[in-house]
Amino acid sequence: MKIRLFLFLYLIGFIAFGQNVKVLKGKVVAPIKNLSGINIRNLSTQKETVSVSDGEFSILVKAGDSLVFTSVQLESKQIVIEKEDFDYLPFLVKMKAKVTQLNELIIKESKVDAVSLGIIKKKIKKLTPAERRLYAATSGPLDILLNAFSGRTSQLKKGVEIEKYQITQNKVFNMFDKEYFTEEYKIPEEYIDGFVVYASEKPKIMDAVKQKNKLLTAFLLGELAEEYKKMIAEKK
């Protein structure tokens, strides 16, 4: 009797699990010509697949599973699949090309780092290109005076802000494809880029994107979409 009950419960659980698993059809977008051979692994099931030449792939997943994308030419990327990701296919995954940097110390997450070895007293903050230019212009007393008088410091500070907006824009487009904006928010296709620029300058959007909170970002974008559509209507 106990064995039958165990088998019955196991069967019910197996069926419920199978009903949640779906085929996720996706496409990798990256700045390289040949997108074949990119490895996609489901960390929950340890199942793997590879992309074809145009970056397309299919894999069995369910909401909550983590997919890891790896390639010799591209930086690795890990994404947690959400229920909404099945509603807008193909699921787009943007990956960055690996860049070999010379004459520069790169600190990576590790138990043994420059701080623990006593090379530096505290961890170095990783600077963006715009932040590095600003740091170089304000790193010495003479630099501070010369660049302040010339107005270059002010321009570089604006450059840092613009770069933050651009980073946010790229991350928003990585979270949602253009069809999502037209179908979910009813924004005309020709206004999508302008809307993302408009939204990416809002502190709440920047914070939500930085936290990688897709649901909160989608909610905030929905509120801003109504404002933006009114602005469009007023200009017509």
Coordinates of N, CA and C in Angstrom, one line a residue:
M1 N 0.8 -1.2 0.0 CA 0.0 0.0 0.0 C 0.9 1.3 0.0
K2 N 1.9 1.3 0.9 CA 2.8 2.4 0.9 C 3.5 2.6 -0.4
I3 N 3.9 1.5 -1.0 CA 4.6 1.6 -2.3 C 3.7 2.2 -3.4
R4 N 2.5 1.8 -3.4 CA 1.5 2.3 -4.4 C 1.3 3.8 -4.1
L5 N 1.2 4.2 -2.9 CA 1.0 5.7 -2.5 C 2.2 6.5 -3.0
F6 N 3.4 5.9 -2.7 CA 4.6 6.6 -3.1 C 4.7 6.8 -4.7
L7 N 4.3 5.7 -5.4 CA 4.4 5.8 -6.8 C 3.3 6.8 -7.4
F8 N 2.2 6.8 -6.7 CA 1.1 7.7 -7.2 C 1.5 9.2 -7.0
L9 N 2.1 9.5 -5.8 CA 2.6 10.9 -5.5 C 3.7 11.2 -6.4
Y10 N 4.6 10.3 -6.7 CA 5.7 10.5 -7.6 C 5.2 10.9 -9.0
L11 N 4.2 10.1 -9.5 CA 3.6 10.3 -10.8 C 3.0 11.7 -10.9
I12 N 2.2 12.1 -9.9 CA 1.6 13.4 -9.8 C 2.6 14.5 -9.9
G13 N 3.7 14.3 -9.1 CA 4.7 15.3 -9.1 C 5.4 15.4 -10.4
F14 N 5.7 14.3 -11.1 CA 6.4 14.3 -12.4 C 5.5 14.9 -13.4
I15 N 4.2 14.7 -13.4 CA 3.3 15.3 -14.4 C 3.2 16.8 -14.2
A16 N 3.1 17.2 -12.9 CA 3.1 18.7 -12.6 C 4.3 19.4 -13.1
F17 N 5.5 18.7 -12.9 CA 6.8 19.2 -13.3 C 6.8 19.4 -14.8
G18 N 6.3 18.3 -15.5 CA 6.4 18.3 -17.0 C 5.5 19.4 -17.6
Q19 N 4.4 19.7 -16.9 CA 3.5 20.7 -17.4 C 4.1 22.1 -17.4
N20 N 5.0 22.3 -16.5 CA 5.6 23.6 -16.3 C 6.8 23.8 -17.3
V21 N 7.3 22.7 -17.8 CA 8.5 22.8 -18.7 C 8.0 23.1 -20.1
K22 N 8.7 24.1 -20.7 CA 8.3 24.5 -22.1 C 9.5 24.6 -23.0
V23 N 9.3 24.7 -24.2 CA 10.4 24.9 -25.2 C 10.6 26.4 -25.3
L24 N 11.8 26.9 -25.0 CA 12.1 28.3 -25.1 C 12.9 28.5 -26.4
K25 N 12.3 29.2 -27.3 CA 13.0 29.5 -28.6 C 13.7 30.9 -28.4
G26 N 15.0 30.9 -28.6 CA 15.7 32.2 -28.4 C 16.7 32.5 -29.5
K27 N 17.3 33.6 -29.4 CA 18.3 34.1 -30.4 C 19.3 34.9 -29.7
V28 N 20.6 34.5 -29.9 CA 21.7 35.3 -29.3 C 22.1 36.4 -30.3
V29 N 22.2 37.6 -29.7 CA 22.6 38.8 -30.5 C 24.0 39.2 -30.0
A30 N 25.0 39.3 -30.9 CA 26.4 39.7 -30.4 C 27.1 40.2 -31.6
P31 N 28.2 41.0 -31.3 CA 29.0 41.7 -32.4 C 30.0 40.8 -33.0
I32 N 29.6 39.6 -33.4 CA 30.5 38.7 -34.2 C 29.7 38.1 -35.3
K33 N 30.4 37.7 -36.4 CA 29.7 37.2 -37.6 C 29.1 35.8 -37.4
N34 N 29.8 34.9 -36.9 CA 29.4 33.5 -36.8 C 28.9 33.3 -35.3
L35 N 27.6 33.1 -35.2 CA 27.0 32.9 -33.8 C 26.7 31.4 -33.5
S36 N 27.3 30.5 -34.3 CA 27.1 29.1 -34.1 C 28.0 28.6 -33.0
G37 N 27.6 27.5 -32.3 CA 28.4 26.9 -31.3 C 28.4 27.5 -29.9
I38 N 27.5 28.5 -29.7 CA 27.4 29.1 -28.4 C 26.7 28.1 -27.5
N39 N 27.3 27.7 -26.4 CA 26.8 26.7 -25.5 C 25.7 27.3 -24.5
I40 N 24.6 26.7 -24.5 CA 23.5 27.1 -23.5 C 23.2 26.0 -22.6
R41 N 23.4 26.2 -21.3 CA 23.2 25.1 -20.3 C 22.1 25.6 -19.3
N42 N 21.2 24.6 -19.1 CA 20.2 24.8 -18.0 C 20.7 24.3 -16.7
L43 N 21.0 25.2 -15.8 CA 21.7 24.8 -14.5 C 20.8 23.9 -13.7
S44 N 19.5 24.1 -13.9 CA 18.6 23.3 -13.0 C 18.5 21.8 -13.5
T45 N 18.5 21.6 -14.8 CA 18.4 20.2 -15.3 C 19.7 19.7 -15.9
Q46 N 20.7 20.6 -16.0 CA 22.0 20.3 -16.6 C 21.9 19.9 -18.1
K47 N 20.8 20.2 -18.7 CA 20.6 19.9 -20.1 C 21.3 21.1 -20.9
E48 N 21.9 20.7 -22.1 CA 22.6 21.7 -22.9 C 22.1 21.7 -24.3
T49 N 22.4 22.8 -25.0 CA 22.2 22.9 -26.4 C 23.2 23.9 -27.0
V50 N 23.3 24.0 -28.3 CA 24.2 25.0 -28.9 C 23.4 25.8 -29.9
S51 N 23.8 27.0 -30.2 CA 23.2 27.9 -31.2 C 23.6 27.5 -32.6
V52 N 22.8 27.9 -33.5 CA 23.2 27.7 -35.0 C 23.8 29.0 -35.5
S53 N 24.1 29.1 -36.8 CA 24.9 30.2 -37.3 C 24.3 31.6 -37.1
D54 N 23.0 31.7 -37.1 CA 22.4 33.0 -36.9 C 22.0 33.3 -35.4
G55 N 22.5 32.4 -34.5 CA 22.3 32.6 -33.1 C 21.1 32.0 -32.5
E56 N 20.3 31.4 -33.3 CA 19.0 30.8 -32.8 C 19.3 29.5 -32.0
F57 N 18.4 29.2 -31.0 CA 18.5 28.0 -30.2 C 17.2 27.7 -29.6
S58 N 17.0 26.5 -29.2 CA 15.8 26.0 -28.5 C 16.3 25.1 -27.3
I59 N 15.6 25.3 -26.2 CA 15.9 24.5 -25.0 C 14.7 24.4 -24.1
L60 N 14.6 23.2 -23.4 CA 13.5 23.0 -22.4 C 13.8 23.7 -21.1
V61 N 12.9 24.6 -20.7 CA 13.1 25.3 -19.4 C 11.7 25.5 -18.8
K62 N 11.8 25.9 -17.5 CA 10.6 26.4 -16.8 C 11.0 27.7 -16.1
A63 N 10.0 28.4 -15.7 CA 10.2 29.6 -15.0 C 11.0 29.4 -13.7
G64 N 12.0 30.2 -13.5 CA 12.9 30.0 -12.4 C 14.2 29.3 -12.7
D65 N 14.3 28.6 -13.8 CA 15.5 28.0 -14.3 C 16.6 29.1 -14.7
S66 N 17.8 28.7 -14.5 CA 18.9 29.6 -14.9 C 19.6 29.1 -16.1
L67 N 19.8 29.9 -17.1 CA 20.5 29.5 -18.3 C 21.8 30.2 -18.3
V68 N 22.9 29.5 -18.7 CA 24.2 30.1 -18.8 C 24.7 30.0 -20.2
F69 N 25.1 31.1 -20.8 CA 25.6 31.2 -22.2 C 27.1 31.4 -22.2
T70 N 27.8 30.5 -22.8 CA 29.3 30.5 -22.9 C 29.8 30.4 -24.3
S71 N 30.9 31.1 -24.6 CA 31.5 31.0 -25.9 C 32.9 31.4 -25.8
V72 N 33.8 30.9 -26.7 CA 35.2 31.3 -26.7 C 35.3 32.8 -27.0
Q73 N 34.5 33.3 -27.9 CA 34.6 34.7 -28.3 C 33.8 35.7 -27.5
L74 N 32.9 35.2 -26.7 CA 31.9 36.1 -26.0 C 32.1 36.0 -24.5
E75 N 31.7 37.0 -23.8 CA 31.6 37.0 -22.3 C 30.5 36.1 -21.9
S76 N 30.7 35.3 -20.9 CA 29.7 34.5 -20.3 C 28.5 35.3 -19.8
K77 N 27.3 34.7 -19.8 CA 26.1 35.4 -19.3 C 25.2 34.4 -18.7
Q78 N 24.6 34.8 -17.6 CA 23.6 33.9 -16.9 C 22.3 34.7 -16.7
I79 N 21.2 34.0 -17.1 CA 19.9 34.7 -17.1 C 18.9 33.7 -16.4
V80 N 18.1 34.3 -15.5 CA 17.0 33.6 -14.8 C 15.8 33.7 -15.6
I81 N 15.2 32.6 -16.1 CA 14.0 32.6 -16.9 C 12.7 32.9 -16.1
E82 N 11.9 33.9 -16.6 CA 10.7 34.2 -15.9 C 9.5 33.8 -16.8
K83 N 8.3 33.8 -16.2 CA 7.1 33.4 -16.9 C 6.9 34.3 -18.1
E84 N 7.1 35.6 -18.0 CA 6.9 36.5 -19.1 C 7.7 36.3 -20.3
D85 N 8.9 35.6 -20.1 CA 9.8 35.4 -21.2 C 9.2 34.4 -22.3
F86 N 8.2 33.6 -21.9 CA 7.6 32.7 -22.9 C 6.6 33.4 -23.7
D87 N 6.2 34.6 -23.3 CA 5.1 35.4 -24.0 C 5.6 36.1 -25.2
Y88 N 6.9 36.4 -25.2 CA 7.5 37.2 -26.3 C 8.7 36.5 -26.9
L89 N 8.4 35.7 -27.9 CA 9.5 34.9 -28.5 C 9.8 35.4 -29.9
P90 N 11.0 35.4 -30.4 CA 12.1 34.7 -29.8 C 12.7 35.4 -28.6
F91 N 13.2 34.7 -27.6 CA 13.8 35.3 -26.4 C 15.2 35.8 -26.8
L92 N 15.4 37.1 -26.8 CA 16.6 37.7 -27.2 C 17.7 37.8 -26.1
V93 N 18.9 37.3 -26.4 CA 20.0 37.4 -25.4 C 21.1 38.1 -26.0
K94 N 21.5 39.3 -25.5 CA 22.6 40.1 -26.0 C 23.8 39.7 -25.2
M95 N 24.9 39.4 -26.0 CA 26.2 39.1 -25.4 C 27.3 40.0 -25.9
K96 N 28.3 40.2 -25.1 CA 29.4 41.1 -25.5 C 30.6 40.3 -25.9
A97 N 31.4 40.9 -26.8 CA 32.6 40.2 -27.3 C 33.6 40.4 -26.2
K98 N 34.5 39.3 -26.1 CA 35.6 39.4 -25.1 C 36.6 40.3 -25.6
V99 N 37.1 41.2 -24.7 CA 38.1 42.2 -25.0 C 39.3 41.9 -24.2
T100 N 40.5 41.7 -24.8 CA 41.7 41.5 -24.1 C 42.4 42.9 -23.8
Q101 N 42.5 43.2 -22.6 CA 43.0 44.5 -22.2 C 44.5 44.3 -21.6
L102 N 45.4 45.1 -22.1 CA 46.8 45.0 -21.7 C 47.1 46.3 -20.9
N103 N 48.2 46.1 -20.1 CA 48.7 47.3 -19.3 C 47.6 47.8 -18.4
E104 N 46.8 46.9 -17.9 CA 45.7 47.3 -17.0 C 45.4 46.2 -16.0
L105 N 45.3 46.6 -14.7 CA 45.0 45.6 -13.7 C 43.5 45.4 -13.6
I106 N 43.1 44.1 -13.8 CA 41.7 43.8 -13.7 C 41.5 43.0 -12.5
I107 N 40.6 43.5 -11.5 CA 40.3 42.8 -10.3 C 39.0 42.0 -10.5
K108 N 39.1 40.7 -10.4 CA 37.9 39.8 -10.5 C 37.6 39.2 -9.1
E109 N 36.3 38.8 -9.0 CA 35.8 38.2 -7.8 C 36.6 37.0 -7.4
S110 N 37.2 36.9 -6.3 CA 38.0 35.7 -5.9 C 38.3 35.8 -4.4
K111 N 38.4 34.6 -3.8 CA 38.8 34.6 -2.4 C 40.2 35.2 -2.2
V112 N 41.1 35.0 -3.2 CA 42.4 35.6 -3.1 C 42.4 36.8 -4.1
D113 N 42.5 38.0 -3.6 CA 42.5 39.2 -4.4 C 43.6 40.2 -4.0
A114 N 43.7 41.3 -4.6 CA 44.8 42.3 -4.4 C 44.7 42.8 -2.9
V115 N 43.5 42.9 -2.4 CA 43.4 43.3 -1.0 C 43.9 42.3 0.0
S116 N 43.5 41.0 -0.2 CA 44.0 40.0 0.7 C 45.5 39.8 0.6
L117 N 46.1 40.1 -0.5 CA 47.5 39.9 -0.7 C 48.3 41.1 -0.2
G118 N 47.6 42.2 0.1 CA 48.3 43.3 0.7 C 48.8 44.3 -0.4
I119 N 48.4 44.0 -1.7 CA 48.9 44.9 -2.8 C 48.3 46.3 -2.7
I120 N 47.0 46.3 -2.3 CA 46.2 47.6 -2.1 C 45.5 47.5 -0.8
K121 N 45.1 48.6 -0.3 CA 44.5 48.6 1.0 C 43.0 48.3 0.9
K122 N 42.3 48.7 -0.2 CA 40.9 48.5 -0.3 C 40.6 48.2 -1.8
K123 N 39.5 47.6 -2.0 CA 39.1 47.2 -3.4 C 39.0 48.4 -4.3
I124 N 39.4 48.3 -5.5 CA 39.4 49.4 -6.5 C 38.0 49.3 -7.2
K125 N 37.4 50.5 -7.3 CA 36.1 50.6 -8.0 C 36.3 50.5 -9.5
K126 N 35.6 49.6 -10.2 CA 35.8 49.5 -11.6 C 35.1 50.7 -12.3
L127 N 35.9 51.5 -13.0 CA 35.4 52.7 -13.6 C 35.0 52.5 -15.1
T128 N 33.9 53.2 -15.5 CA 33.6 53.1 -16.9 C 34.5 54.0 -17.7
P129 N 34.5 54.0 -19.0 CA 35.4 54.8 -19.8 C 35.2 56.3 -19.5
A130 N 34.0 56.8 -19.4 CA 33.7 58.2 -19.1 C 34.2 58.6 -17.7
E131 N 34.0 57.6 -16.7 CA 34.5 57.9 -15.4 C 36.0 57.9 -15.3
R132 N 36.7 57.1 -16.1 CA 38.2 57.1 -16.2 C 38.7 58.5 -16.7
R133 N 38.0 59.0 -17.7 CA 38.4 60.3 -18.3 C 38.2 61.4 -17.3
L134 N 37.1 61.3 -16.5 CA 36.9 62.3 -15.5 C 37.9 62.2 -14.4
Y135 N 38.3 61.0 -14.0 CA 39.2 60.8 -12.9 C 40.6 61.3 -13.4
A136 N 41.0 61.1 -14.6 CA 42.3 61.5 -15.1 C 42.3 63.1 -15.1
A137 N 41.2 63.7 -15.4 CA 41.2 65.2 -15.4 C 41.1 65.8 -14.1
T138 N 40.9 65.0 -13.0 CA 40.7 65.6 -11.7 C 41.6 64.9 -10.6
S139 N 42.7 64.3 -11.1 CA 43.5 63.5 -10.2 C 44.7 64.3 -9.6
G140 N 45.0 65.4 -10.1 CA 46.1 66.2 -9.6 C 45.6 67.7 -9.4
P141 N 46.3 68.5 -8.5 CA 45.9 69.9 -8.3 C 46.0 70.7 -9.5
L142 N 47.0 70.5 -10.4 CA 47.1 71.3 -11.6 C 46.1 70.9 -12.6
D143 N 45.8 69.6 -12.7 CA 44.7 69.2 -13.6 C 43.4 69.8 -13.2
I144 N 43.1 69.8 -11.9 CA 41.8 70.3 -11.4 C 41.7 71.8 -11.8
L145 N 42.7 72.6 -11.6 CA 42.6 74.0 -11.9 C 42.5 74.3 -13.4
L146 N 43.3 73.6 -14.2 CA 43.3 73.8 -15.6 C 42.0 73.4 -16.2
N147 N 41.5 72.2 -15.9 CA 40.2 71.7 -16.4 C 39.0 72.4 -15.9
A148 N 39.1 73.0 -14.7 CA 38.0 73.7 -14.1 C 37.8 75.0 -14.9
F149 N 38.9 75.7 -15.2 CA 38.9 77.0 -15.9 C 38.5 76.8 -17.3
S150 N 38.9 75.7 -18.0 CA 38.6 75.5 -19.4 C 37.2 75.0 -19.6
G151 N 36.5 74.5 -18.5 CA 35.2 73.9 -18.6 C 35.2 72.5 -19.0
R152 N 36.4 71.9 -19.1 CA 36.4 70.5 -19.5 C 35.9 69.6 -18.4
T153 N 36.1 69.9 -17.1 CA 35.6 69.1 -16.0 C 34.1 69.0 -16.1
S154 N 33.4 70.1 -16.3 CA 32.0 70.1 -16.4 C 31.5 69.3 -17.6
Q155 N 32.2 69.3 -18.7 CA 31.8 68.5 -19.9 C 32.0 67.0 -19.6
L156 N 33.1 66.7 -18.9 CA 33.3 65.3 -18.5 C 32.3 64.7 -17.6
K157 N 31.8 65.6 -16.6 CA 30.8 65.2 -15.7 C 29.5 64.9 -16.5
K158 N 29.2 65.7 -17.5 CA 28.0 65.5 -18.3 C 28.2 64.2 -19.1
G159 N 29.4 63.9 -19.5 CA 29.7 62.7 -20.2 C 29.4 61.5 -19.4
V160 N 29.8 61.5 -18.1 CA 29.5 60.4 -17.2 C 28.0 60.2 -17.0
E161 N 27.2 61.2 -16.9 CA 25.8 61.1 -16.8 C 25.2 60.5 -18.1
I162 N 25.6 61.0 -19.2 CA 25.1 60.5 -20.5 C 25.4 59.0 -20.6
E163 N 26.6 58.6 -20.2 CA 27.0 57.2 -20.3 C 26.1 56.4 -19.5
K164 N 25.8 56.8 -18.3 CA 24.9 56.1 -17.4 C 23.5 55.9 -18.1
Y165 N 23.0 56.9 -18.8 CA 21.8 56.8 -19.5 C 21.9 55.7 -20.6
Q166 N 23.0 55.8 -21.3 CA 23.2 54.9 -22.4 C 23.3 53.4 -21.9
I167 N 24.0 53.2 -20.8 CA 24.1 51.9 -20.2 C 22.7 51.4 -19.8
T168 N 21.9 52.2 -19.2 CA 20.5 51.9 -18.9 C 19.7 51.5 -20.1
Q169 N 19.8 52.3 -21.2 CA 19.1 52.1 -22.4 C 19.4 50.7 -22.9
N170 N 20.7 50.4 -23.0 CA 21.1 49.0 -23.5 C 20.5 47.9 -22.7
K171 N 20.5 48.1 -21.3 CA 20.0 47.1 -20.5 C 18.5 46.9 -20.6
V172 N 17.8 48.0 -20.9 CA 16.3 47.9 -21.1 C 16.0 47.1 -22.4
F173 N 16.8 47.4 -23.4 CA 16.6 46.7 -24.7 C 17.0 45.2 -24.5
N174 N 17.9 44.9 -23.6 CA 18.3 43.5 -23.3 C 17.2 42.8 -22.6
M175 N 16.4 43.6 -21.8 CA 15.3 43.0 -21.0 C 14.1 42.7 -21.9
F176 N 13.8 43.7 -22.8 CA 12.6 43.7 -23.6 C 12.9 43.9 -25.1
D177 N 12.3 43.2 -26.0 CA 12.4 43.5 -27.4 C 11.4 44.5 -27.8
K178 N 11.5 45.0 -29.0 CA 10.7 46.1 -29.5 C 9.2 45.6 -29.6
E179 N 8.9 44.4 -29.9 CA 7.5 43.9 -29.9 C 6.8 44.1 -28.6
Y180 N 7.6 43.9 -27.5 CA 7.0 44.1 -26.2 C 6.5 45.5 -26.0
F181 N 7.2 46.5 -26.5 CA 6.8 47.9 -26.3 C 5.5 48.2 -27.2
T182 N 5.5 47.6 -28.4 CA 4.3 47.9 -29.2 C 3.1 47.1 -28.7
E183 N 3.3 45.9 -28.3 CA 2.1 45.1 -27.9 C 1.7 45.3 -26.5
E184 N 2.6 45.5 -25.5 CA 2.3 45.6 -24.1 C 1.9 47.1 -23.8
Y185 N 2.7 48.0 -24.3 CA 2.5 49.4 -23.9 C 1.8 50.2 -25.0
K186 N 1.6 49.6 -26.2 CA 0.9 50.2 -27.3 C 1.7 51.5 -27.8
I187 N 3.0 51.4 -27.8 CA 3.8 52.6 -28.3 C 4.1 52.3 -29.8
P188 N 3.8 53.3 -30.7 CA 4.2 53.1 -32.1 C 5.6 52.8 -32.3
E189 N 5.9 51.9 -33.2 CA 7.3 51.4 -33.4 C 8.3 52.5 -33.6
E190 N 7.9 53.6 -34.4 CA 8.8 54.7 -34.6 C 9.2 55.5 -33.4
Y191 N 8.4 55.3 -32.3 CA 8.7 56.1 -31.1 C 9.4 55.3 -30.0
I192 N 9.6 54.0 -30.3 CA 10.2 53.1 -29.2 C 11.5 53.6 -28.7
D193 N 12.5 53.9 -29.7 CA 13.8 54.4 -29.3 C 13.7 55.7 -28.4
G194 N 12.8 56.6 -28.8 CA 12.7 57.8 -28.1 C 12.1 57.6 -26.7
F195 N 11.2 56.6 -26.6 CA 10.6 56.3 -25.3 C 11.7 55.7 -24.3
V196 N 12.5 54.8 -24.9 CA 13.5 54.2 -24.0 C 14.5 55.2 -23.5
V197 N 14.9 56.2 -24.4 CA 15.8 57.3 -24.0 C 15.1 58.1 -22.9
Y198 N 13.8 58.4 -23.1 CA 13.0 59.2 -22.1 C 13.0 58.4 -20.8
A199 N 12.7 57.1 -20.8 CA 12.6 56.4 -19.6 C 13.9 56.2 -18.9
S200 N 15.0 56.0 -19.6 CA 16.3 55.7 -19.1 C 16.9 56.8 -18.3
E201 N 16.3 58.0 -18.4 CA 16.8 59.2 -17.6 C 16.1 59.3 -16.3
K202 N 15.1 58.4 -16.1 CA 14.3 58.5 -14.8 C 15.1 57.7 -13.7
P203 N 15.3 58.3 -12.6 CA 16.1 57.6 -11.5 C 15.5 56.3 -11.1
K204 N 14.1 56.2 -11.0 CA 13.5 54.9 -10.6 C 13.8 53.8 -11.6
I205 N 13.8 54.1 -12.9 CA 14.1 53.1 -14.0 C 15.5 52.7 -13.8
M206 N 16.4 53.7 -13.6 CA 17.9 53.4 -13.5 C 18.1 52.4 -12.3
D207 N 17.4 52.7 -11.2 CA 17.6 51.9 -10.0 C 17.1 50.4 -10.3
A208 N 15.9 50.3 -10.9 CA 15.3 49.0 -11.1 C 16.1 48.2 -12.1
V209 N 16.7 48.9 -13.1 CA 17.5 48.2 -14.1 C 18.8 47.7 -13.4
K210 N 19.4 48.6 -12.6 CA 20.6 48.3 -11.9 C 20.5 47.1 -11.0
Q211 N 19.3 47.0 -10.4 CA 19.0 45.8 -9.5 C 18.6 44.6 -10.3
K212 N 18.5 44.7 -11.6 CA 18.1 43.6 -12.5 C 16.7 43.1 -12.2
N213 N 15.8 44.0 -11.7 CA 14.5 43.7 -11.3 C 13.6 43.9 -12.5
K214 N 13.3 42.8 -13.3 CA 12.6 43.0 -14.6 C 11.1 43.3 -14.4
L215 N 10.5 42.7 -13.3 CA 9.1 43.0 -13.1 C 8.9 44.4 -12.7
L216 N 9.7 45.0 -11.8 CA 9.6 46.4 -11.4 C 9.9 47.3 -12.6
T217 N 10.9 46.9 -13.4 CA 11.2 47.8 -14.5 C 10.0 47.8 -15.5
A218 N 9.4 46.7 -15.7 CA 8.2 46.6 -16.6 C 7.0 47.4 -16.1
F219 N 6.8 47.4 -14.7 CA 5.8 48.1 -14.1 C 6.0 49.6 -14.3
L220 N 7.2 50.1 -14.0 CA 7.6 51.5 -14.1 C 7.5 52.0 -15.5
L221 N 7.9 51.1 -16.5 CA 7.8 51.5 -17.9 C 6.4 51.7 -18.3
G222 N 5.5 50.8 -17.8 CA 4.1 51.0 -18.1 C 3.5 52.3 -17.6
E223 N 3.9 52.8 -16.5 CA 3.5 54.1 -16.0 C 4.0 55.2 -16.9
L224 N 5.3 55.1 -17.3 CA 5.9 56.1 -18.1 C 5.3 56.1 -19.5
A225 N 4.9 54.9 -20.0 CA 4.4 54.8 -21.3 C 3.1 55.6 -21.5
E226 N 2.3 55.7 -20.5 CA 1.1 56.5 -20.5 C 1.4 58.0 -20.7
E227 N 2.4 58.4 -19.9 CA 2.9 59.8 -20.0 C 3.4 60.1 -21.4
Y228 N 4.2 59.2 -21.9 CA 4.9 59.4 -23.2 C 3.9 59.4 -24.3
K229 N 2.9 58.6 -24.2 CA 1.8 58.6 -25.3 C 1.0 59.9 -25.3
K230 N 0.8 60.5 -24.1 CA 0.2 61.8 -24.0 C 1.0 62.9 -24.7
M231 N 2.4 62.8 -24.4 CA 3.3 63.8 -25.0 C 3.3 63.7 -26.5
I232 N 3.2 62.4 -27.0 CA 3.2 62.2 -28.5 C 1.9 62.8 -29.1
A233 N 0.8 62.6 -28.4 CA -0.5 63.1 -28.8 C -0.6 64.6 -28.9
E234 N 0.0 65.2 -27.9 CA 0.0 66.7 -27.8 C 0.9 67.3 -28.9
K235 N 1.9 66.6 -29.4 CA 2.8 67.2 -30.4 C 2.1 67.1 -31.8
K236 N 1.2 66.1 -31.9 CA 0.5 65.9 -33.3 C -0.5 67.0 -33.5

